C-alpha atoms as one frame of an Amber mdcrd trajectory, in Angstrom:
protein
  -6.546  22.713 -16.766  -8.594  24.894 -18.893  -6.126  26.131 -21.082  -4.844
  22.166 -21.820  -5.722  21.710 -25.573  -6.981  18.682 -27.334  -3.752  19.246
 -29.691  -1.306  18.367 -26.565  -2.911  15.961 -24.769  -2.388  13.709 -28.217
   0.652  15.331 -28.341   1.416  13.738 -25.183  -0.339   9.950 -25.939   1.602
   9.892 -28.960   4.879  10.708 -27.091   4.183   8.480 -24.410   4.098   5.418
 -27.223  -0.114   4.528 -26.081  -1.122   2.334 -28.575  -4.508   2.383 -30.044
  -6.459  -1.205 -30.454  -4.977  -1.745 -34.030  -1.562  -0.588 -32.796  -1.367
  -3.258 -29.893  -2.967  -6.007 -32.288  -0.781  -4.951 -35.264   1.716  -5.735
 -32.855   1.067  -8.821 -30.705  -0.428 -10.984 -34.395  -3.593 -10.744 -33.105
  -7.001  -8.139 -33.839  -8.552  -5.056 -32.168 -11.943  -7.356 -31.162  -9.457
  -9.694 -29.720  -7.671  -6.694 -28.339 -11.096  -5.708 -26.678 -12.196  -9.141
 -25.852  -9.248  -9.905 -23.571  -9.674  -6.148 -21.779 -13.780  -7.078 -20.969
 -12.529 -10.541 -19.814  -9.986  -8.894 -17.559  -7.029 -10.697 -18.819  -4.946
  -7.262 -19.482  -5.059  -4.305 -18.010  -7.914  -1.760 -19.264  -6.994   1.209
 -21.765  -5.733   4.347 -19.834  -7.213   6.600 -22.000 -10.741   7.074 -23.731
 -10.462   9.762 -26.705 -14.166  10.602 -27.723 -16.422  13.884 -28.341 -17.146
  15.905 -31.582 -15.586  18.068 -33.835 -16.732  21.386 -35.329 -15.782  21.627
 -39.047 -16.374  24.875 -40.845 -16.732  26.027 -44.431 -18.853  28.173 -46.982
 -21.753  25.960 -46.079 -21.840  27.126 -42.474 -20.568  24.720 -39.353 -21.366
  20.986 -38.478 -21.034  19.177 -35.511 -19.278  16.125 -36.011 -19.112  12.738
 -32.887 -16.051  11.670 -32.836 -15.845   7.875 -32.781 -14.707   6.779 -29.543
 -10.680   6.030 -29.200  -8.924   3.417 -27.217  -4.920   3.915 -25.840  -2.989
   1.546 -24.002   0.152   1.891 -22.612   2.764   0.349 -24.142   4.181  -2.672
 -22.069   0.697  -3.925 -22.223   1.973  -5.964 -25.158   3.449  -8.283 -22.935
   0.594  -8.852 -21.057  -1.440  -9.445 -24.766   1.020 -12.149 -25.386   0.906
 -13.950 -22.400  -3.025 -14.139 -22.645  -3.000 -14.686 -26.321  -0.848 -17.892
 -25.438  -3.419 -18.842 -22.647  -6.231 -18.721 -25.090  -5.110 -21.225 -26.792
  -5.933 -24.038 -25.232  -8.636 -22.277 -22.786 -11.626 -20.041 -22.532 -11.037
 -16.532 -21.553 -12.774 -17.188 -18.596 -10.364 -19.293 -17.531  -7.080 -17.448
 -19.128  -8.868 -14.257 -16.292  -8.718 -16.404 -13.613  -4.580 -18.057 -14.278
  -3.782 -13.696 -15.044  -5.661 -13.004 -11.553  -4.078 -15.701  -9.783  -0.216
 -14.953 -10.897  -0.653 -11.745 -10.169  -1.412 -12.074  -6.502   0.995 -14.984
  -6.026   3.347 -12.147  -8.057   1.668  -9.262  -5.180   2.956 -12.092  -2.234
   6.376 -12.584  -3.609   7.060  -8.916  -4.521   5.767  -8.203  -0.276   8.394
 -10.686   0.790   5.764 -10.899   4.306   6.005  -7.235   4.359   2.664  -5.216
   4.874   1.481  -3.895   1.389   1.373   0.370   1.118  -2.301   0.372   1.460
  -4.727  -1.281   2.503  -6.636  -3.965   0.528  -4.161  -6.397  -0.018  -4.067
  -7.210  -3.626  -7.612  -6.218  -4.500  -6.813  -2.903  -4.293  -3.801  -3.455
  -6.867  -5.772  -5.377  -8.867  -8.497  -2.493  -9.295  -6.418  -0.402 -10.510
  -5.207  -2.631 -13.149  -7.784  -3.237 -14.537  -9.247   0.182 -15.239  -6.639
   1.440 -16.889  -5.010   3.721 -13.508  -1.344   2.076 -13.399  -1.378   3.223
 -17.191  -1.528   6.559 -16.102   1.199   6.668 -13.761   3.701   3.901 -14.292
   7.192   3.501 -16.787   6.067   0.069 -16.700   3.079  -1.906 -15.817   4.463
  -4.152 -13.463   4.765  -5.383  -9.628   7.894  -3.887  -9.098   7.026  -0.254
 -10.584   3.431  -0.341  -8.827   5.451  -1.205  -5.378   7.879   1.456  -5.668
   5.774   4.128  -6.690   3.160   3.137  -3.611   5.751   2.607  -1.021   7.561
   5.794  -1.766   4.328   7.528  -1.709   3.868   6.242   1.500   7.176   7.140
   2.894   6.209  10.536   1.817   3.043  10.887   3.354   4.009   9.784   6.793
   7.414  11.974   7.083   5.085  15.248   6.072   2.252  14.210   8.063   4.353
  13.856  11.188   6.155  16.419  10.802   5.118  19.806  12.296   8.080  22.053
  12.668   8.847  21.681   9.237  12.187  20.134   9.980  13.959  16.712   9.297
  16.498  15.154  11.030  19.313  13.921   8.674  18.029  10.809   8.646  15.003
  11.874   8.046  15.542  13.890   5.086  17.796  10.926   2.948  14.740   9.108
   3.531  12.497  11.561   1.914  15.062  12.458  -0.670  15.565   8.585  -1.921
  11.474   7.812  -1.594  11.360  10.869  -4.055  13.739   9.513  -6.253  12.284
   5.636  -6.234   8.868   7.557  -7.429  10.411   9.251 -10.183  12.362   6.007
 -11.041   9.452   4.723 -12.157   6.717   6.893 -12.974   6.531   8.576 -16.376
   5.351  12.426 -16.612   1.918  12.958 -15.914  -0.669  13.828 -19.100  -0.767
  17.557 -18.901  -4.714  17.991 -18.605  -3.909  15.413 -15.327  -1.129  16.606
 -13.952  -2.745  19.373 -11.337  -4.882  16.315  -9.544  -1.440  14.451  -9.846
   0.548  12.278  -6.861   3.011  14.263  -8.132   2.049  17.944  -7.833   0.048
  17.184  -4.699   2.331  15.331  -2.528   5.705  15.037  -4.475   6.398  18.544
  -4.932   5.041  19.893  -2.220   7.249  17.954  -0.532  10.453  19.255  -2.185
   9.309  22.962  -1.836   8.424  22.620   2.031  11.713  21.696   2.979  13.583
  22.768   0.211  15.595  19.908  -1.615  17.735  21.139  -3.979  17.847  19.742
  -7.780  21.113  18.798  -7.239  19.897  16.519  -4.248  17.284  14.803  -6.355
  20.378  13.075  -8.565  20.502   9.647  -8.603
């Protein structure tokens, strides 16, 4: 991670489409201290990414240490989110609009489970968590039940056929299960930010997994 520059990791947010405050207000008719209201409140999911520090600028007059003021990025489908709550305030506190968001998303959690048991354990709180602090930004195409789902039950899938595995062998069965939870991941996660990606789901259990037993590229096409 050490040789990750500042240059490429807003390289990256900018390719990625992470919208600053002014960006996502420009954007959803509204402003950047609504923008940040509606985060604290926990009506939308948190900013992935905190850009802050100082800067060194040099000249003639020797070198000065500059802070940096402190930058917010969202990812980009939180625009729908915006809306929805935007609409909400109108006729209601935030308070309240945090409460309807919390409660559609676990009747949202229940549908998506279909009585199924979730990837984790925690039920919806531990979904939740991560929403709001900005981790499903990180990871996900889309913030949304379906992409969370995928991405945790493929993990899953993952974990247990590696774990349980000692010989270092799959059935055939086995191994179209690993191949397609690989591919449901990658359906619906976005690359990792390159000053991340080392601690990343998918350098630590993703492609380990297609090294140890050996999956082809040409396997891994949908």
């Amino acid at each position: 991670m050490s040789n990750i520059s500042a240059q490429e990791v807003q390289q990256y947010l900018f390719e990625h489409d992470y919208l600053r405050p002014d960006e996502l207000a420009k954007r959803t008719g509204t402003t950047p201290d609504q923008i940040l209201a509606l985060e604290k409140a926990q009506c939308i999911p948190a900013a992935s990414y905190v850009v802050d520090g100082e800067m060194n600028v040099t000249s003639s007059f020797g070198t000065y240490q500059l802070p940096v003021t402190p930058e917010r990025y969202y990812h980009p489908s939180i625009e729908g989110w915006v809306a929805k709550a935007l609409s909400l305030t109108q006729t209601r506190k935030l308070s309240s609009v945090a409460k309807i968001v919390r409660a559609e998303f676990d009747k949202h959690f229940e549908e998506a489970l279909n009585g199924n048991p979730p990837p984790w354990p925690g039920g919806s709180d531990y979904a939740w968590n991560y929403m709001i602090d900005g981790t499903w930004g990180i990871c996900l195409k889309n913030i949304d039940m379906n992409h969370l789902l995928t991405k945790e039950y493929a993990r899953a899938t993952i974990r247990e056929i590696v774990s349980t595995d000692a010989v270092e062998k799959l059935s055939s069965a086995e191994r179209e299960q690993l191949i397609a939870a690989i591919l449901a991941y990658r359906q619906v996660t976005m690359p990792f930010a390159p000053h991340e990606f080392d601690e990343s789901s998918t350098q630590c259990e993703i492609n380990p997994a297609i090294e140890k037993y050996n999956i082809k590229q040409e396997e891994l096409v949908s």
